[in-house]
Coordinates of N, CA and C in Angstrom, one line a residue:
M25 N 110.0 86.7 92.4 CA 110.0 87.8 91.5 C 108.8 88.6 91.3
G26 N 107.8 87.8 91.2 CA 106.3 88.2 91.0 C 106.1 89.4 92.2
M27 N 106.4 88.9 93.5 CA 106.1 90.0 94.8 C 107.0 91.2 94.3
R28 N 108.1 91.1 94.1 CA 109.1 92.3 93.7 C 108.8 93.0 92.7
N29 N 108.1 92.5 91.8 CA 107.5 93.2 90.7 C 106.4 93.8 91.1
L30 N 105.4 93.5 91.9 CA 104.2 94.2 92.7 C 104.9 95.5 93.1
F31 N 105.9 95.1 94.0 CA 106.5 96.6 94.7 C 107.2 97.3 93.8
R32 N 107.6 96.9 93.0 CA 108.3 98.0 91.7 C 107.3 98.7 91.0
L33 N 106.4 97.9 90.8 CA 105.4 98.8 90.1 C 104.4 99.9 90.9
Y34 N 104.2 99.3 92.2 CA 103.6 100.3 93.4 C 104.3 101.5 93.4
D35 N 105.6 101.3 93.8 CA 106.8 102.4 93.8 C 106.7 103.2 92.6
K36 N 106.6 102.7 91.5 CA 106.5 103.7 90.3 C 105.4 104.6 90.5
L37 N 104.3 104.0 90.6 CA 103.1 104.7 90.6 C 103.0 105.7 92.0
L38 N 103.7 105.4 92.9 CA 103.9 106.2 94.1 C 104.7 107.4 93.8
K39 N 105.4 107.4 92.7 CA 106.3 108.4 92.1 C 105.3 109.7 91.5
K40 N 104.2 109.5 91.6 CA 103.4 110.5 91.2 C 102.9 111.4 92.6
V41 N 102.8 110.6 93.3 CA 102.7 111.6 94.6 C 103.8 112.1 95.0
C42 N 104.9 111.6 95.0 CA 106.3 112.4 95.1 C 106.3 113.7 94.3
T43 N 105.8 113.5 93.2 CA 106.0 114.6 92.2 C 104.9 115.7 92.4
E44 N 103.9 115.0 92.8 CA 102.8 116.1 93.1 C 102.8 116.9 94.4
H45 N 103.5 116.1 95.4 CA 103.5 116.8 96.9 C 104.8 117.1 97.2
D46 N 105.9 117.1 96.3 CA 107.3 117.3 96.7 C 107.8 116.4 97.7
L47 N 107.6 115.1 97.5 CA 107.9 114.1 98.7 C 109.3 113.2 98.1
T48 N 109.9 112.7 98.9 CA 110.8 111.4 98.7 C 109.9 110.1 98.5
L49 N 110.4 109.3 97.9 CA 110.0 107.9 97.6 C 109.6 107.3 98.9
I50 N 110.6 107.6 100.1 CA 110.3 106.9 101.2 C 109.5 107.9 102.0
E51 N 109.5 109.2 101.8 CA 108.3 109.9 102.6 C 106.8 109.6 102.1
A52 N 106.8 109.0 100.9 CA 105.3 108.9 100.3 C 104.8 107.5 100.7
D53 N 106.1 106.3 100.8 CA 106.0 105.3 101.3 C 105.2 105.3 102.9
I54 N 106.1 105.9 103.7 CA 105.8 105.9 105.2 C 104.3 106.6 105.1
I55 N 103.9 107.5 104.7 CA 102.5 108.0 104.7 C 101.6 107.1 104.3
S56 N 101.8 106.2 103.1 CA 101.1 105.2 102.7 C 100.9 104.1 103.4
F57 N 102.1 103.7 103.9 CA 102.0 102.8 105.0 C 101.0 103.0 106.3
L58 N 100.8 104.4 106.8 CA 100.5 104.6 108.0 C 98.8 104.8 107.7
Q59 N 98.5 105.3 106.7 CA 97.4 105.4 105.9 C 96.5 104.0 105.7
N60 N 97.4 102.9 105.3 CA 96.7 101.7 105.0 C 96.8 100.6 106.1
N61 N 97.6 100.9 107.2 CA 97.9 100.0 108.0 C 97.4 100.4 109.4
P62 N 96.1 100.7 109.7 CA 95.8 101.0 111.2 C 96.2 100.1 112.3
G63 N 96.5 100.6 113.1 CA 97.1 100.0 114.3 C 98.7 99.7 114.1
K64 N 99.3 99.7 113.1 CA 100.7 99.6 113.1 C 101.2 101.1 112.5
D65 N 101.8 101.5 113.6 CA 102.0 103.0 113.5 C 103.2 103.5 114.2
T66 N 104.0 102.7 114.4 CA 105.5 103.0 114.8 C 106.4 102.6 113.6
A67 N 107.7 103.4 113.8 CA 108.9 103.4 112.8 C 109.2 101.8 112.9
A68 N 109.3 101.2 114.0 CA 109.7 99.8 113.8 C 108.7 98.9 113.1
D69 N 107.3 99.4 112.9 CA 106.5 98.6 112.3 C 106.4 98.6 110.8
I70 N 106.8 100.1 110.4 CA 107.3 100.3 109.1 C 108.6 99.9 108.6
V71 N 109.5 99.7 109.4 CA 110.8 98.8 109.0 C 110.5 97.3 109.0
E72 N 109.7 96.8 109.8 CA 109.5 95.5 109.7 C 108.5 95.1 108.7
L73 N 107.6 95.7 108.7 CA 106.5 95.2 107.7 C 106.6 95.7 106.1
R74 N 107.4 96.8 106.0 CA 107.7 97.2 104.5 C 109.2 96.9 104.2
M75 N 109.7 96.2 105.1 CA 111.2 96.0 105.0 C 112.3 97.3 104.4
L76 N 111.9 98.3 105.1 CA 112.8 99.3 104.8 C 113.8 99.6 105.8
S77 N 114.8 99.9 105.4 CA 116.0 100.3 106.4 C 115.4 101.5 107.5
K78 N 116.2 101.0 108.5 CA 115.9 102.0 110.0 C 116.1 103.0 109.8
G79 N 117.3 103.3 109.0 CA 117.8 104.7 108.8 C 117.1 105.6 107.8
A80 N 116.9 105.1 106.8 CA 115.7 105.5 105.6 C 114.2 106.1 106.3
V81 N 113.7 105.0 107.1 CA 112.5 105.3 108.0 C 112.7 106.4 108.7
S82 N 113.8 106.5 109.7 CA 114.2 107.5 110.5 C 114.4 108.9 109.9
K83 N 114.9 108.9 109.0 CA 115.2 110.1 107.8 C 113.9 110.4 107.6
G84 N 113.0 109.6 107.1 CA 111.7 110.4 106.2 C 110.7 110.5 107.3
V85 N 110.8 110.2 108.7 CA 109.9 110.5 109.4 C 110.3 111.7 110.1
D86 N 111.7 112.0 110.2 CA 111.9 113.5 110.6 C 111.5 114.4 109.6
S87 N 111.9 114.3 108.4 CA 111.4 115.1 107.3 C 110.0 115.5 107.1
L88 N 109.1 114.4 107.3 CA 107.7 114.5 107.4 C 107.3 115.3 108.6
I89 N 107.7 115.2 109.7 CA 107.7 116.0 110.8 C 107.9 117.7 110.6
Q90 N 109.2 117.8 109.8 CA 109.3 119.1 109.6 C 108.6 119.8 108.5
K91 N 107.9 119.0 107.8 CA 107.0 119.4 106.7 C 105.6 119.6 107.2
S92 N 105.4 119.3 108.8 CA 104.1 119.4 109.4 C 103.0 118.3 108.8
L93 N 103.4 117.0 108.2 CA 102.5 116.0 107.6 C 102.4 114.9 108.5
L94 N 103.2 115.1 109.6 CA 103.3 113.9 110.7 C 103.7 114.3 111.9
E95 N 103.3 113.6 112.9 CA 103.8 113.9 114.3 C 104.0 112.6 115.1
R96 N 104.7 112.6 116.3 CA 105.1 111.6 117.2 C 104.2 111.9 118.4
I97 N 103.6 110.8 118.9 CA 102.8 110.7 119.9 C 103.6 109.9 120.8
P98 N 103.7 110.1 122.0 CA 104.5 109.0 123.2 C 103.4 108.1 123.3
D99 N 103.8 106.7 123.7 CA 102.7 106.0 124.1 C 102.4 105.8 125.6
T100 N 101.2 105.8 126.1 CA 100.9 105.9 127.6 C 101.5 105.0 128.5
Q101 N 101.3 103.8 127.8 CA 101.8 102.5 128.5 C 103.5 102.5 128.5
D102 N 103.9 102.7 127.5 CA 105.5 102.2 127.3 C 106.3 103.5 126.7
R103 N 106.9 104.3 127.6 CA 107.5 105.3 127.2 C 108.5 105.2 126.1
R104 N 109.0 104.0 126.0 CA 110.0 103.7 124.9 C 109.5 103.5 123.5
K105 N 108.1 103.7 123.6 CA 107.4 103.5 122.1 C 106.9 104.5 121.8
I106 N 107.1 104.9 120.7 CA 106.5 106.4 119.9 C 105.5 106.0 118.8
H107 N 104.2 106.5 118.8 CA 103.5 106.4 117.9 C 103.6 107.3 116.7
L108 N 103.2 107.0 115.5 CA 103.5 108.2 114.2 C 101.8 108.4 114.1
K109 N 101.4 109.7 113.7 CA 100.3 109.9 113.6 C 99.9 110.8 112.5
L110 N 99.6 110.7 111.2 CA 99.5 111.6 110.1 C 98.3 113.0 110.5
K111 N 99.1 114.0 110.0 CA 98.2 115.4 110.7 C 97.3 115.8 109.5
P112 N 96.5 116.5 110.0 CA 95.4 117.0 108.7 C 96.0 117.2 107.5
Q113 N 97.1 118.1 107.7 CA 97.6 118.8 106.5 C 98.2 117.5 105.4
A114 N 98.2 116.2 106.0 CA 98.5 115.0 105.0 C 97.3 114.7 104.1
G115 N 96.0 115.2 104.3 CA 94.9 114.9 103.4 C 95.3 115.0 102.1
P116 N 95.8 115.8 101.5 CA 95.9 116.2 100.1 C 96.8 115.0 99.4
V117 N 97.7 114.6 100.4 CA 98.6 113.6 99.9 C 98.0 112.0 100.1
T118 N 97.0 111.8 101.1 CA 96.4 110.6 101.2 C 95.5 110.7 100.3
D119 N 94.8 111.6 99.7 CA 93.9 111.4 98.6 C 94.4 110.8 97.4
T120 N 95.7 111.6 96.9 CA 96.3 111.1 95.9 C 97.1 109.9 96.1
I121 N 97.3 109.3 97.2 CA 97.8 107.8 97.6 C 96.6 107.0 97.5
D122 N 95.1 107.6 97.7 CA 94.4 106.4 97.4 C 93.9 106.4 95.9
E123 N 93.9 107.6 95.1 CA 94.1 107.4 93.6 C 95.1 106.4 93.1
V124 N 96.1 106.4 93.6 CA 97.6 105.8 93.1 C 97.0 104.2 93.5
R125 N 96.7 103.8 94.6 CA 96.0 102.5 95.2 C 95.0 102.1 94.2
D126 N 94.1 102.8 93.9 CA 93.3 102.4 93.1 C 93.5 102.0 91.5
E127 N 94.5 103.0 91.2 CA 95.0 102.6 89.9 C 95.9 101.5 89.8
F128 N 96.6 101.2 90.7 CA 97.4 100.0 91.0 C 96.5 98.5 91.0
L129 N 95.5 98.7 91.6 CA 94.9 97.5 92.0 C 94.0 97.2 90.7
N130 N 93.3 98.6 90.2 CA 93.1 98.0 88.6 C 93.7 97.5 87.6
M131 N 95.1 97.8 87.7 CA 96.1 97.1 86.9 C 96.3 95.8 87.2
V132 N 96.8 95.4 88.4 CA 97.2 94.1 88.7 C 95.7 93.3 88.7
L133 N 94.8 93.6 88.9 CA 93.2 93.0 89.1 C 92.9 92.7 87.5
E134 N 93.3 93.5 86.7 CA 92.5 93.6 85.4 C 92.3 91.9 85.1
G135 N 91.2 91.6 84.4 CA 90.7 90.5 83.9 C 90.2 89.5 84.6
F136 N 90.4 89.6 86.0 CA 89.8 88.5 87.2 C 88.4 88.7 87.4
S137 N 87.9 87.6 87.3 CA 86.5 87.5 87.8 C 86.3 87.7 89.5
Q138 N 85.2 88.0 89.7 CA 84.8 87.9 91.2 C 85.1 86.6 91.9
E139 N 84.5 85.6 91.4 CA 85.0 84.4 92.0 C 86.4 84.0 91.7
E140 N 87.2 84.5 91.1 CA 88.6 84.5 90.8 C 89.4 85.1 92.2
L141 N 88.7 86.3 92.4 CA 89.2 87.4 93.4 C 88.9 86.5 94.5
E142 N 87.4 86.2 95.0 CA 87.4 85.4 96.1 C 88.0 84.3 96.6
T143 N 88.4 83.3 95.6 CA 89.4 82.3 95.4 C 90.5 82.8 96.0
Q144 N 91.3 83.6 95.4 CA 92.7 84.0 95.7 C 92.5 84.5 97.1
T145 N 91.6 85.4 97.4 CA 91.6 85.9 98.9 C 91.8 84.7 100.0
K146 N 90.8 83.8 99.6 CA 90.7 82.5 100.5 C 92.3 81.9 100.5
F147 N 92.9 81.5 99.3 CA 94.1 80.9 99.1 C 95.1 81.8 100.1
F148 N 95.3 83.4 99.9 CA 96.3 84.0 100.6 C 96.0 84.0 102.1
R149 N 94.8 84.0 102.4 CA 94.5 84.0 104.1 C 94.8 82.7 104.5
K150 N 94.8 81.5 103.8 CA 95.2 80.2 104.3 C 96.7 80.1 104.2
L151 N 97.3 80.4 103.1 CA 98.7 80.8 103.1 C 99.6 81.4 104.2
F152 N 98.8 82.8 104.7 CA 99.3 83.4 105.6 C 99.1 82.9 107.0
A153 N 97.9 82.4 107.3 CA 97.9 81.6 108.6 C 98.7 80.4 108.6
N154 N 99.3 79.6 107.5 CA 100.3 78.5 107.6 C 101.4 79.0 107.9
T155 N 101.6 80.2 107.1 CA 103.1 80.8 107.5 C 103.5 81.6 108.9
K156 N 102.3 81.9 109.3 CA 102.4 82.4 110.8 C 102.4 81.0 111.8
K157 N 101.6 80.2 111.5 CA 101.9 78.8 112.5 C 103.2 78.2 112.2
A158 N 103.9 78.1 111.2 CA 105.3 77.6 111.0 C 106.2 78.4 111.6
I159 N 105.9 80.0 111.5 CA 106.8 80.8 112.1 C 107.0 80.6 113.7
E160 N 105.8 80.3 114.4 CA 105.3 80.5 115.8 C 105.7 79.2 116.2
G161 N 105.9 77.9 115.2 CA 106.2 76.5 115.9 C 105.1 76.1 116.2
K162 N 103.8 76.3 115.7 CA 102.6 75.5 116.2 C 102.6 74.2 115.5
E163 N 101.7 73.4 115.9 CA 101.3 72.1 115.7 C 100.4 72.3 114.4
W164 N 100.7 71.3 113.3 CA 99.7 71.4 112.3 C 98.3 70.7 112.4
T165 N 97.3 71.4 112.2 CA 96.0 70.7 112.1 C 95.6 70.0 110.7

């Protein structure tokens, strides 16, 4: 429930981006994802990592292309793969997303010491590494 509430809070704050730039929540989420996840730039990446429906992402991508905020770039090695790239016109949107992200982090990290934040970072790195090992079926060390 805690993780779900974090997502709900971020979505609530992201609505500021939607209002300011006349975007739907899914459109703002796609721009936010592409901005904050370098190297993860396909619709499939967004669907998998953000846990959004394929149809919603497809519709959002099409709309962002129509609004000249996003472009599709075919992969040079695999023609089945299409990369998504934010266009320069998305700059004002990404600036607002940066403000929202900072506001979000200030809210959720309020009252934590630097030592607590470093401990939390170490904890999550280990947690995620263990999760990845378990998914991949590797031996425990």
